[in-house]
PDB file of C-alpha atoms in Angstrom:
ATOM      1  CA  MET T   1      13.731 -25.718 -98.139  1.00  0.00           C
ATOM      2  CA  GLU T   2      12.748 -27.366-101.406  1.00  0.00           C
ATOM      3  CA  LEU T   3      15.239 -27.148-104.289  1.00  0.00           C
ATOM      4  CA  ARG T   4      14.254 -26.780-107.960  1.00  0.00           C
ATOM      5  CA  THR T   5      16.767 -26.954-110.815  1.00  0.00           C
ATOM      6  CA  ALA T   6      16.738 -24.896-114.015  1.00  0.00           C
ATOM      7  CA  ALA T   7      15.047 -26.233-117.165  1.00  0.00           C
ATOM      8  CA  SER T   8      15.844 -25.974-120.880  1.00  0.00           C
ATOM      9  CA  PRO T   9      13.059 -24.957-123.284  1.00  0.00           C
ATOM     10  CA  ARG T  10      14.106 -27.831-125.546  1.00  0.00           C
ATOM     11  CA  ASP T  11      13.317 -30.253-122.734  1.00  0.00           C
ATOM     12  CA  VAL T  12      10.165 -28.526-121.486  1.00  0.00           C
ATOM     13  CA  LYS T  13       8.384 -28.965-124.824  1.00  0.00           C
ATOM     14  CA  HIS T  14       8.373 -32.713-124.094  1.00  0.00           C
ATOM     15  CA  TYR T  15       7.119 -32.502-120.485  1.00  0.00           C
ATOM     16  CA  THR T  16       3.894 -34.176-119.429  1.00  0.00           C
ATOM     17  CA  THR T  17       1.312 -32.220-117.440  1.00  0.00           C
ATOM     18  CA  GLU T  18       2.588 -33.754-114.221  1.00  0.00           C
ATOM     19  CA  ARG T  19       6.215 -32.932-114.992  1.00  0.00           C
ATOM     20  CA  LEU T  20       5.326 -29.309-115.805  1.00  0.00           C
ATOM     21  CA  ARG T  21       3.608 -29.021-112.447  1.00  0.00           C
ATOM     22  CA  GLU T  22       6.527 -30.606-110.602  1.00  0.00           C
ATOM     23  CA  GLU T  23       9.018 -28.173-112.113  1.00  0.00           C
ATOM     24  CA  PHE T  24       7.134 -24.869-112.171  1.00  0.00           C
ATOM     25  CA  LEU T  25       4.093 -24.963-109.861  1.00  0.00           C
ATOM     26  CA  ILE T  26       4.378 -24.118-106.149  1.00  0.00           C
ATOM     27  CA  GLN T  27       1.451 -25.315-104.040  1.00  0.00           C
ATOM     28  CA  ASP T  28       0.488 -25.311-100.352  1.00  0.00           C
ATOM     29  CA  LEU T  29       2.462 -22.168 -99.590  1.00  0.00           C
ATOM     30  CA  PHE T  30       0.402 -20.900 -96.656  1.00  0.00           C
ATOM     31  CA  GLN T  31       0.647 -23.583 -93.979  1.00  0.00           C
ATOM     32  CA  ALA T  32      -0.364 -22.710 -90.412  1.00  0.00           C
ATOM     33  CA  ASP T  33       2.633 -21.974 -88.166  1.00  0.00           C
ATOM     34  CA  GLU T  34       5.122 -22.811 -90.910  1.00  0.00           C
ATOM     35  CA  ILE T  35       7.555 -21.052 -93.214  1.00  0.00           C
ATOM     36  CA  LYS T  36       7.664 -22.776 -96.607  1.00  0.00           C
ATOM     37  CA  LEU T  37      10.499 -21.966 -98.998  1.00  0.00           C
ATOM     38  CA  VAL T  38      11.301 -23.056-102.560  1.00  0.00           C
ATOM     39  CA  TYR T  39      14.823 -22.347-103.877  1.00  0.00           C
ATOM     40  CA  SER T  40      15.047 -22.194-107.683  1.00  0.00           C
ATOM     41  CA  HIS T  41      18.344 -22.403-109.553  1.00  0.00           C
ATOM     42  CA  ILE T  42      16.769 -19.971-112.047  1.00  0.00           C
ATOM     43  CA  ASP T  43      18.492 -16.726-111.007  1.00  0.00           C
ATOM     44  CA  ARG T  44      18.703 -18.202-107.462  1.00  0.00           C
ATOM     45  CA  ILE T  45      15.324 -16.824-106.428  1.00  0.00           C
ATOM     46  CA  ILE T  46      13.649 -18.089-103.265  1.00  0.00           C
ATOM     47  CA  THR T  47       9.854 -18.038-103.189  1.00  0.00           C
ATOM     48  CA  GLY T  48       8.033 -18.704 -99.952  1.00  0.00           C
ATOM     49  CA  ALA T  49       5.442 -17.865 -97.350  1.00  0.00           C
ATOM     50  CA  ALA T  50       5.138 -17.473 -93.597  1.00  0.00           C
ATOM     51  CA  THR T  51       1.781 -18.026 -91.885  1.00  0.00           C
ATOM     52  CA  PRO T  52       1.962 -17.374 -88.131  1.00  0.00           C
ATOM     53  CA  VAL T  53      -1.216 -18.580 -86.402  1.00  0.00           C
ATOM     54  CA  SER T  54      -0.545 -19.670 -82.810  1.00  0.00           C
ATOM     55  CA  LYS T  55       3.063 -18.493 -82.596  1.00  0.00           C
ATOM     56  CA  GLU T  56       5.614 -16.180 -84.134  1.00  0.00           C
ATOM     57  CA  LEU T  57       7.834 -17.588 -86.857  1.00  0.00           C
ATOM     58  CA  LYS T  58      11.553 -16.869 -87.167  1.00  0.00           C
ATOM     59  CA  LEU T  59      13.211 -17.014 -90.572  1.00  0.00           C
ATOM     60  CA  THR T  60      16.398 -19.090 -90.615  1.00  0.00           C
ATOM     61  CA  ALA T  61      18.895 -19.880 -93.369  1.00  0.00           C
ATOM     62  CA  GLY T  62      18.723 -23.650 -93.146  1.00  0.00           C
ATOM     63  CA  GLY T  63      21.491 -25.833 -94.483  1.00  0.00           C
ATOM     64  CA  GLU T  64      20.789 -25.083 -98.135  1.00  0.00           C
ATOM     65  CA  LEU T  65      22.115 -21.505 -98.115  1.00  0.00           C
ATOM     66  CA  ARG T  66      25.373 -22.312 -96.292  1.00  0.00           C
ATOM     67  CA  ALA T  67      24.935 -18.994 -94.525  1.00  0.00           C
ATOM     68  CA  GLU T  68      24.888 -17.873 -90.902  1.00  0.00           C
ATOM     69  CA  TYR T  69      21.497 -16.192 -91.416  1.00  0.00           C
ATOM     70  CA  PHE T  70      18.975 -15.928 -94.251  1.00  0.00           C
ATOM     71  CA  LEU T  71      19.871 -12.438 -95.505  1.00  0.00           C
ATOM     72  CA  GLU T  72      23.627 -12.713 -95.019  1.00  0.00           C
ATOM     73  CA  ARG T  73      24.056 -12.224 -98.773  1.00  0.00           C
ATOM     74  CA  ARG T  74      20.443 -11.810 -99.883  1.00  0.00           C
ATOM     75  CA  GLU T  75      17.627  -9.238-100.026  1.00  0.00           C
ATOM     76  CA  MET T  76      13.907  -9.893 -99.648  1.00  0.00           C
ATOM     77  CA  GLY T  77      10.490  -8.506-100.527  1.00  0.00           C
ATOM     78  CA  VAL T  78       7.396  -9.473 -98.528  1.00  0.00           C
ATOM     79  CA  ILE T  79       3.705  -8.763 -99.225  1.00  0.00           C
ATOM     80  CA  ASN T  80       0.938  -9.603 -96.741  1.00  0.00           C
ATOM     81  CA  ILE T  81      -2.183 -11.059 -98.389  1.00  0.00           C
ATOM     82  CA  GLY T  82      -3.890 -12.040 -95.116  1.00  0.00           C
ATOM     83  CA  GLY T  83      -4.952 -10.462 -91.834  1.00  0.00           C
ATOM     84  CA  ALA T  84      -3.065  -7.817 -89.899  1.00  0.00           C
ATOM     85  CA  GLY T  85       0.432  -8.868 -88.944  1.00  0.00           C
ATOM     86  CA  SER T  86       3.903  -7.738 -88.025  1.00  0.00           C
ATOM     87  CA  ILE T  87       7.462  -8.268 -89.166  1.00  0.00           C
ATOM     88  CA  THR T  88      10.224  -7.638 -86.636  1.00  0.00           C
ATOM     89  CA  VAL T  89      13.624  -6.911 -88.188  1.00  0.00           C
ATOM     90  CA  ASP T  90      16.585  -6.891 -85.782  1.00  0.00           C
ATOM     91  CA  GLY T  91      14.321  -5.839 -82.925  1.00  0.00           C
ATOM     92  CA  LYS T  92      12.327  -3.179 -84.800  1.00  0.00           C
ATOM     93  CA  LYS T  93       8.669  -4.112 -85.230  1.00  0.00           C
ATOM     94  CA  TYR T  94       6.718  -3.110 -88.338  1.00  0.00           C
ATOM     95  CA  GLU T  95       2.925  -3.427 -88.480  1.00  0.00           C
ATOM     96  CA  VAL T  96       2.074  -4.836 -91.913  1.00  0.00           C
ATOM     97  CA  GLY T  97      -1.550  -4.784 -93.040  1.00  0.00           C
ATOM     98  CA  PHE T  98      -3.393  -6.378 -95.946  1.00  0.00           C
ATOM     99  CA  LYS T  99      -1.578  -5.740 -99.249  1.00  0.00           C
ATOM    100  CA  GLU T 100       1.148  -3.809 -97.470  1.00  0.00           C
ATOM    101  CA  ALA T 101       4.727  -4.847 -98.104  1.00  0.00           C
ATOM    102  CA  MET T 102       8.291  -4.689 -96.866  1.00  0.00           C
ATOM    103  CA  TYR T 103      11.702  -4.580 -98.464  1.00  0.00           C
ATOM    104  CA  ILE T 104      14.326  -6.026 -96.137  1.00  0.00           C
ATOM    105  CA  GLY T 105      17.931  -5.334 -97.058  1.00  0.00           C
ATOM    106  CA  MET T 106      20.970  -7.573 -96.996  1.00  0.00           C
ATOM    107  CA  GLY T 107      22.488  -8.005 -93.548  1.00  0.00           C
ATOM    108  CA  ALA T 108      19.291  -8.089 -91.486  1.00  0.00           C
ATOM    109  CA  LYS T 109      19.844 -10.987 -89.091  1.00  0.00           C
ATOM    110  CA  ASP T 110      16.724 -11.581 -87.020  1.00  0.00           C
ATOM    111  CA  ILE T 111      13.425 -11.633 -88.936  1.00  0.00           C
ATOM    112  CA  VAL T 112      10.263 -12.677 -87.115  1.00  0.00           C
ATOM    113  CA  PHE T 113       6.734 -12.908 -88.526  1.00  0.00           C
ATOM    114  CA  GLY T 114       3.625 -12.529 -86.352  1.00  0.00           C
ATOM    115  CA  SER T 115      -0.163 -12.177 -86.628  1.00  0.00           C
ATOM    116  CA  ALA T 116      -2.388  -9.744 -84.733  1.00  0.00           C
ATOM    117  CA  ASP T 117      -5.150 -12.386 -84.530  1.00  0.00           C
ATOM    118  CA  GLY T 118      -4.574 -16.103 -85.071  1.00  0.00           C
ATOM    119  CA  LYS T 119      -8.193 -16.481 -86.202  1.00  0.00           C
ATOM    120  CA  GLU T 120      -7.406 -14.182 -89.150  1.00  0.00           C
ATOM    121  CA  PRO T 121      -3.684 -14.785 -89.588  1.00  0.00           C
ATOM    122  CA  ALA T 122      -1.331 -12.765 -91.704  1.00  0.00           C
ATOM    123  CA  LYS T 123      -0.151 -14.481 -94.867  1.00  0.00           C
ATOM    124  CA  PHE T 124       3.302 -13.227 -95.733  1.00  0.00           C
ATOM    125  CA  TYR T 125       4.389 -14.020 -99.292  1.00  0.00           C
ATOM    126  CA  LEU T 126       8.082 -13.497 -99.998  1.00  0.00           C
ATOM    127  CA  ASN T 127      10.618 -13.354-102.812  1.00  0.00           C
ATOM    128  CA  SER T 128      14.350 -13.287-102.067  1.00  0.00           C
ATOM    129  CA  ALA T 129      17.337 -12.821-104.373  1.00  0.00           C
ATOM    130  CA  PRO T 130      21.127 -12.661-104.030  1.00  0.00           C
ATOM    131  CA  ALA T 131      22.384  -9.166-103.152  1.00  0.00           C
ATOM    132  CA  HIS T 132      25.685  -7.292-103.334  1.00  0.00           C
ATOM    133  CA  LYS T 133      24.830  -4.176-101.316  1.00  0.00           C
ATOM    134  CA  THR T 134      22.676  -3.208 -98.356  1.00  0.00           C
ATOM    135  CA  TYR T 135      19.704  -0.961 -99.106  1.00  0.00           C
ATOM    136  CA  PRO T 136      17.389   0.424 -96.389  1.00  0.00           C
ATOM    137  CA  THR T 137      14.676  -1.770 -94.925  1.00  0.00           C
ATOM    138  CA  VAL T 138      11.296  -0.079 -95.438  1.00  0.00           C
ATOM    139  CA  LEU T 139       7.571  -0.636 -94.942  1.00  0.00           C
ATOM    140  CA  ILE T 140       5.651  -0.076 -98.194  1.00  0.00           C
ATOM    141  CA  LYS T 141       2.032   1.104 -98.234  1.00  0.00           C
ATOM    142  CA  PRO T 142       0.008   1.073-101.480  1.00  0.00           C
ATOM    143  CA  GLU T 143      -2.152   3.964-100.265  1.00  0.00           C
ATOM    144  CA  GLY T 144      -1.391   7.141 -98.348  1.00  0.00           C
ATOM    145  CA  THR T 145      -1.126  10.897 -98.584  1.00  0.00           C
ATOM    146  CA  PRO T 146       1.679  12.314-100.741  1.00  0.00           C
ATOM    147  CA  GLU T 147       3.219  14.227 -97.847  1.00  0.00           C
ATOM    148  CA  GLU T 148       3.845  10.969 -95.992  1.00  0.00           C
ATOM    149  CA  GLY T 149       6.235   9.796 -98.680  1.00  0.00           C
ATOM    150  CA  MET T 150       9.463   8.462 -97.253  1.00  0.00           C
ATOM    151  CA  THR T 151       9.599   9.138 -93.533  1.00  0.00           C
ATOM    152  CA  GLU T 152      12.218   8.782 -90.855  1.00  0.00           C
ATOM    153  CA  ASN T 153      10.303   5.732 -89.644  1.00  0.00           C
ATOM    154  CA  GLY T 154      11.099   3.917 -92.875  1.00  0.00           C
ATOM    155  CA  ILE T 155       7.681   4.114 -94.563  1.00  0.00           C
ATOM    156  CA  VAL T 156       7.270   4.428 -98.326  1.00  0.00           C
ATOM    157  CA  ILE T 157       3.968   5.309-100.011  1.00  0.00           C
ATOM    158  CA  VAL T 158       3.617   3.931-103.540  1.00  0.00           C
ATOM    159  CA  LYS T 159       3.814   6.860-105.958  1.00  0.00           C
ATOM    160  CA  GLU T 160       0.853   7.589-108.186  1.00  0.00           C
ATOM    161  CA  GLU T 161       2.988   7.098-111.312  1.00  0.00           C
ATOM    162  CA  ASN T 162       3.654   3.558-110.093  1.00  0.00           C
ATOM    163  CA  LYS T 163      -0.047   2.698-110.183  1.00  0.00           C
ATOM    164  CA  VAL T 164      -0.657   1.993-113.840  1.00  0.00           C
ATOM    165  CA  GLU T 165      -4.011   1.183-115.441  1.00  0.00           C
ATOM    166  CA  LEU T 166      -3.808  -0.948-118.576  1.00  0.00           C
ATOM    167  CA  GLY T 167      -6.055  -2.856-120.969  1.00  0.00           C
ATOM    168  CA  SER T 168      -9.795  -2.633-121.443  1.00  0.00           C
ATOM    169  CA  LEU T 169     -12.957  -4.516-120.569  1.00  0.00           C
ATOM    170  CA  GLU T 170     -13.570  -5.055-124.287  1.00  0.00           C
ATOM    171  CA  GLU T 171     -10.306  -7.012-124.462  1.00  0.00           C
ATOM    172  CA  SER T 172     -10.982  -8.719-121.092  1.00  0.00           C
ATOM    173  CA  ASN T 173      -7.670  -7.426-119.686  1.00  0.00           C
ATOM    174  CA  HIS T 174      -8.574  -4.261-117.755  1.00  0.00           C
ATOM    175  CA  ARG T 175      -6.126  -4.211-114.835  1.00  0.00           C
ATOM    176  CA  VAL T 176      -4.233  -2.011-112.398  1.00  0.00           C
ATOM    177  CA  ILE T 177      -0.524  -2.577-111.777  1.00  0.00           C
ATOM    178  CA  CYS T 178       0.860  -1.413-108.416  1.00  0.00           C
ATOM    179  CA  LYS T 179       4.661  -1.367-108.356  1.00  0.00           C
ATOM    180  CA  TYR T 180       6.086  -1.796-104.855  1.00  0.00           C
ATOM    181  CA  ILE T 181       9.828  -2.407-105.195  1.00  0.00           C
ATOM    182  CA  LEU T 182      11.596  -0.731-108.115  1.00  0.00           C
ATOM    183  CA  PRO T 183      14.252   1.949-108.749  1.00  0.00           C
ATOM    184  CA  GLY T 184      13.228   5.458-107.737  1.00  0.00           C
ATOM    185  CA  GLN T 185      10.813   4.282-105.064  1.00  0.00           C
ATOM    186  CA  VAL T 186      12.308   1.400-103.096  1.00  0.00           C
ATOM    187  CA  GLU T 187      15.902   0.674-103.990  1.00  0.00           C
ATOM    188  CA  SER T 188      17.128  -2.912-104.230  1.00  0.00           C
ATOM    189  CA  CYS T 189      20.021  -4.809-105.770  1.00  0.00           C
ATOM    190  CA  GLN T 190      17.978  -6.768-108.309  1.00  0.00           C
ATOM    191  CA  LEU T 191      14.541  -7.585-106.903  1.00  0.00           C
ATOM    192  CA  VAL T 192      11.528  -5.888-108.522  1.00  0.00           C
ATOM    193  CA  MET T 193       8.110  -6.685-107.068  1.00  0.00           C
ATOM    194  CA  GLY T 194       4.510  -5.595-107.336  1.00  0.00           C
ATOM    195  CA  MET T 195       0.855  -6.567-107.656  1.00  0.00           C
ATOM    196  CA  THR T 196      -1.673  -6.589-110.487  1.00  0.00           C
ATOM    197  CA  SER T 197      -5.429  -6.570-109.874  1.00  0.00           C
ATOM    198  CA  LEU T 198      -7.929  -7.405-112.613  1.00  0.00           C
ATOM    199  CA  LYS T 199     -11.139  -5.415-112.841  1.00  0.00           C
ATOM    200  CA  PRO T 200     -14.463  -7.305-112.653  1.00  0.00           C
ATOM    201  CA  GLY T 201     -15.264  -8.816-116.024  1.00  0.00           C
ATOM    202  CA  SER T 202     -11.617  -9.090-117.064  1.00  0.00           C
ATOM    203  CA  VAL T 203      -9.779 -12.409-116.973  1.00  0.00           C
ATOM    204  CA  TRP T 204      -6.549 -11.980-118.968  1.00  0.00           C
ATOM    205  CA  ASN T 205      -3.273 -10.760-117.505  1.00  0.00           C
ATOM    206  CA  THR T 206      -0.170  -9.801-119.484  1.00  0.00           C
ATOM    207  CA  MET T 207      -1.850 -10.260-122.836  1.00  0.00           C
ATOM    208  CA  PRO T 208      -0.583  -9.510-125.430  1.00  0.00           C
ATOM    209  CA  CYS T 209       2.286 -11.418-123.833  1.00  0.00           C
ATOM    210  CA  HIS T 210       6.054 -11.002-123.815  1.00  0.00           C
ATOM    211  CA  THR T 211       9.306 -12.533-122.663  1.00  0.00           C
ATOM    212  CA  HIS T 212      12.292 -10.851-121.035  1.00  0.00           C
ATOM    213  CA  ASP T 213      15.544 -12.715-121.563  1.00  0.00           C
ATOM    214  CA  ARG T 214      17.327 -10.677-118.921  1.00  0.00           C
ATOM    215  CA  ARG T 215      14.991 -11.534-116.031  1.00  0.00           C
ATOM    216  CA  MET T 216      12.907 -14.390-114.692  1.00  0.00           C
ATOM    217  CA  GLU T 217       9.619 -13.993-112.863  1.00  0.00           C
ATOM    218  CA  VAL T 218       7.418 -15.689-110.287  1.00  0.00           C
ATOM    219  CA  TYR T 219       3.633 -15.219-110.150  1.00  0.00           C
ATOM    220  CA  LEU T 220       1.385 -15.775-107.117  1.00  0.00           C
ATOM    221  CA  TYR T 221      -2.335 -15.898-107.940  1.00  0.00           C
ATOM    222  CA  PHE T 222      -4.836 -15.068-105.185  1.00  0.00           C
ATOM    223  CA  GLU T 223      -8.232 -13.507-104.385  1.00  0.00           C
ATOM    224  CA  MET T 224      -9.872 -16.379-106.265  1.00  0.00           C
ATOM    225  CA  PRO T 225     -12.960 -18.357-105.165  1.00  0.00           C
ATOM    226  CA  GLU T 226     -12.324 -21.948-104.133  1.00  0.00           C
ATOM    227  CA  ASP T 227     -13.781 -23.340-107.363  1.00  0.00           C
ATOM    228  CA  ALA T 228     -12.008 -20.850-109.664  1.00  0.00           C
ATOM    229  CA  ILE T 229      -8.955 -21.565-111.809  1.00  0.00           C
ATOM    230  CA  VAL T 230      -6.352 -19.658-113.787  1.00  0.00           C
ATOM    231  CA  MET T 231      -4.882 -21.172-116.925  1.00  0.00           C
ATOM    232  CA  HIS T 232      -1.255 -20.072-116.576  1.00  0.00           C
ATOM    233  CA  TYR T 233       0.405 -20.057-119.989  1.00  0.00           C
ATOM    234  CA  MET T 234       4.142 -20.581-120.306  1.00  0.00           C
ATOM    235  CA  GLY T 235       6.737 -21.898-122.750  1.00  0.00           C
ATOM    236  CA  GLU T 236       8.348 -20.386-125.814  1.00  0.00           C
ATOM    237  CA  PRO T 237       5.950 -18.295-127.925  1.00  0.00           C
ATOM    238  CA  ASP T 238       5.754 -20.983-130.611  1.00  0.00           C
ATOM    239  CA  GLU T 239       5.700 -23.892-128.106  1.00  0.00           C
ATOM    240  CA  THR T 240       3.224 -22.806-125.420  1.00  0.00           C
ATOM    241  CA  ARG T 241       2.123 -24.956-122.506  1.00  0.00           C
ATOM    242  CA  HIS T 242      -0.329 -24.375-119.668  1.00  0.00           C
ATOM    243  CA  ILE T 243      -0.650 -25.127-115.958  1.00  0.00           C
ATOM    244  CA  VAL T 244      -4.044 -25.145-114.234  1.00  0.00           C
ATOM    245  CA  MET T 245      -3.670 -23.066-111.067  1.00  0.00           C
ATOM    246  CA  ARG T 246      -5.865 -22.355-108.074  1.00  0.00           C
ATOM    247  CA  ASN T 247      -6.044 -19.801-105.282  1.00  0.00           C
ATOM    248  CA  GLU T 248      -2.758 -18.914-103.557  1.00  0.00           C
ATOM    249  CA  GLU T 249      -0.561 -20.988-105.860  1.00  0.00           C
ATOM    250  CA  ALA T 250       2.602 -19.696-107.539  1.00  0.00           C
ATOM    251  CA  ALA T 251       4.333 -20.374-110.850  1.00  0.00           C
ATOM    252  CA  ILE T 252       8.028 -20.084-111.694  1.00  0.00           C
ATOM    253  CA  SER T 253       8.573 -18.474-115.098  1.00  0.00           C
ATOM    254  CA  PRO T 254      12.025 -18.809-116.738  1.00  0.00           C
ATOM    255  CA  SER T 255      13.346 -15.881-118.767  1.00  0.00           C
ATOM    256  CA  TRP T 256      12.742 -17.715-122.066  1.00  0.00           C
ATOM    257  CA  SER T 257       9.072 -18.285-121.281  1.00  0.00           C
ATOM    258  CA  ILE T 258       5.968 -16.224-121.801  1.00  0.00           C
ATOM    259  CA  HIS T 259       3.885 -15.699-118.659  1.00  0.00           C
ATOM    260  CA  ALA T 260       0.211 -14.991-119.127  1.00  0.00           C
ATOM    261  CA  GLY T 261      -2.956 -16.174-117.473  1.00  0.00           C
ATOM    262  CA  CYS T 262      -6.655 -16.457-118.173  1.00  0.00           C
ATOM    263  CA  GLY T 263      -9.006 -17.026-115.247  1.00  0.00           C
ATOM    264  CA  SER T 264     -12.514 -18.291-114.814  1.00  0.00           C
ATOM    265  CA  CYS T 265     -13.108 -14.946-113.052  1.00  0.00           C
ATOM    266  CA  ALA T 266     -11.145 -11.836-112.091  1.00  0.00           C
ATOM    267  CA  TYR T 267      -8.211 -12.326-109.709  1.00  0.00           C
ATOM    268  CA  THR T 268      -5.090 -10.647-108.329  1.00  0.00           C
ATOM    269  CA  PHE T 269      -1.479 -11.712-108.682  1.00  0.00           C
ATOM    270  CA  ILE T 270       1.877 -10.746-107.217  1.00  0.00           C
ATOM    271  CA  TRP T 271       4.835 -10.667-109.552  1.00  0.00           C
ATOM    272  CA  GLY T 272       8.474 -10.747-108.552  1.00  0.00           C
ATOM    273  CA  MET T 273      11.394 -10.406-110.972  1.00  0.00           C
ATOM    274  CA  VAL T 274      15.141 -10.903-110.585  1.00  0.00           C
ATOM    275  CA  GLY T 275      17.991 -11.052-113.077  1.00  0.00           C
ATOM    276  CA  GLU T 276      20.257  -8.893-115.197  1.00  0.00           C
ATOM    277  CA  ASN T 277      18.503  -5.539-114.755  1.00  0.00           C
ATOM    278  CA  GLN T 278      15.586  -3.766-113.092  1.00  0.00           C
ATOM    279  CA  ALA T 279      14.066  -2.010-116.109  1.00  0.00           C
ATOM    280  CA  PHE T 280      10.339  -2.739-115.829  1.00  0.00           C
ATOM    281  CA  ASP T 281       9.772  -2.144-119.545  1.00  0.00           C
ATOM    282  CA  ASP T 282      12.727  -4.245-120.735  1.00  0.00           C
ATOM    283  CA  MET T 283      10.700  -6.908-122.506  1.00  0.00           C
ATOM    284  CA  ASP T 284      10.355  -8.514-125.916  1.00  0.00           C
ATOM    285  CA  ALA T 285       6.764  -8.281-127.142  1.00  0.00           C
ATOM    286  CA  VAL T 286       5.198 -11.301-128.788  1.00  0.00           C
ATOM    287  CA  ALA T 287       2.752 -10.624-131.621  1.00  0.00           C
ATOM    288  CA  MET T 288      -0.559 -12.421-131.259  1.00  0.00           C
ATOM    289  CA  LYS T 289      -0.079 -13.969-134.698  1.00  0.00           C
ATOM    290  CA  ASP T 290       3.151 -15.636-133.533  1.00  0.00           C
ATOM    291  CA  LEU T 291       1.636 -17.529-130.609  1.00  0.00           C
ATOM    292  CA  ARG T 292       1.218 -21.265-131.026  1.00  0.00           C
TER     293      ARG T 292
END
């Protein structure tokens, strides 16, 4: 597990391009038959990925957590951005398809990731945060009939009110936000997680931008052609910086930083937030005139 320390905005304004990338960019997440994890001191979030190709992969705590098992005092959200796969939690197997997700509550001991076909492996992207209470483990589907809802088998269908369309093509920011883990749908201690998809012709996400001092965030950009890039903008509103990002790379965004991106084409990104509260709209808007 790789460790990253927290960073002060006063220091970050002096970082070189390479130093920015070392501190905030996460690359090479989806490695065949490996689980890659990055532990950030910023709100103690762990960002990672599991890519089972020729074998199943078991999640372990490692020495860094000083825990008997990974979720001994943590919770976790997982979204599959690859082929059909499965996640087995304490002996119960969940089939997890493309863009389907899971919330796994504190106390789950044995977590195993698998792929239905190694030629088209699942790509499980995960965010994990410290937890104080156990909430139910559930499989989350972005689409389904309303009557399915929450079932005895632990399946949650994303509610229509949690699929929000924002922006416009004229402003190049027409996008759909699908909220997976949040209060009232999938309960968690502090983790909030979802996915935003840009419509063709739009390239801006989260613009006009904002900060939220009470929470940090991690972005994973994907569904991008090999030669495409996203200019990920960060920093204080009057001291902005950028990181050039490519397909299936993630960026750590401290609570003091804006987090916006502009791509060479449309793309999709997964956002995960942890911190003081879970209020999706608890943010401090930044006026366009104040950006520098």
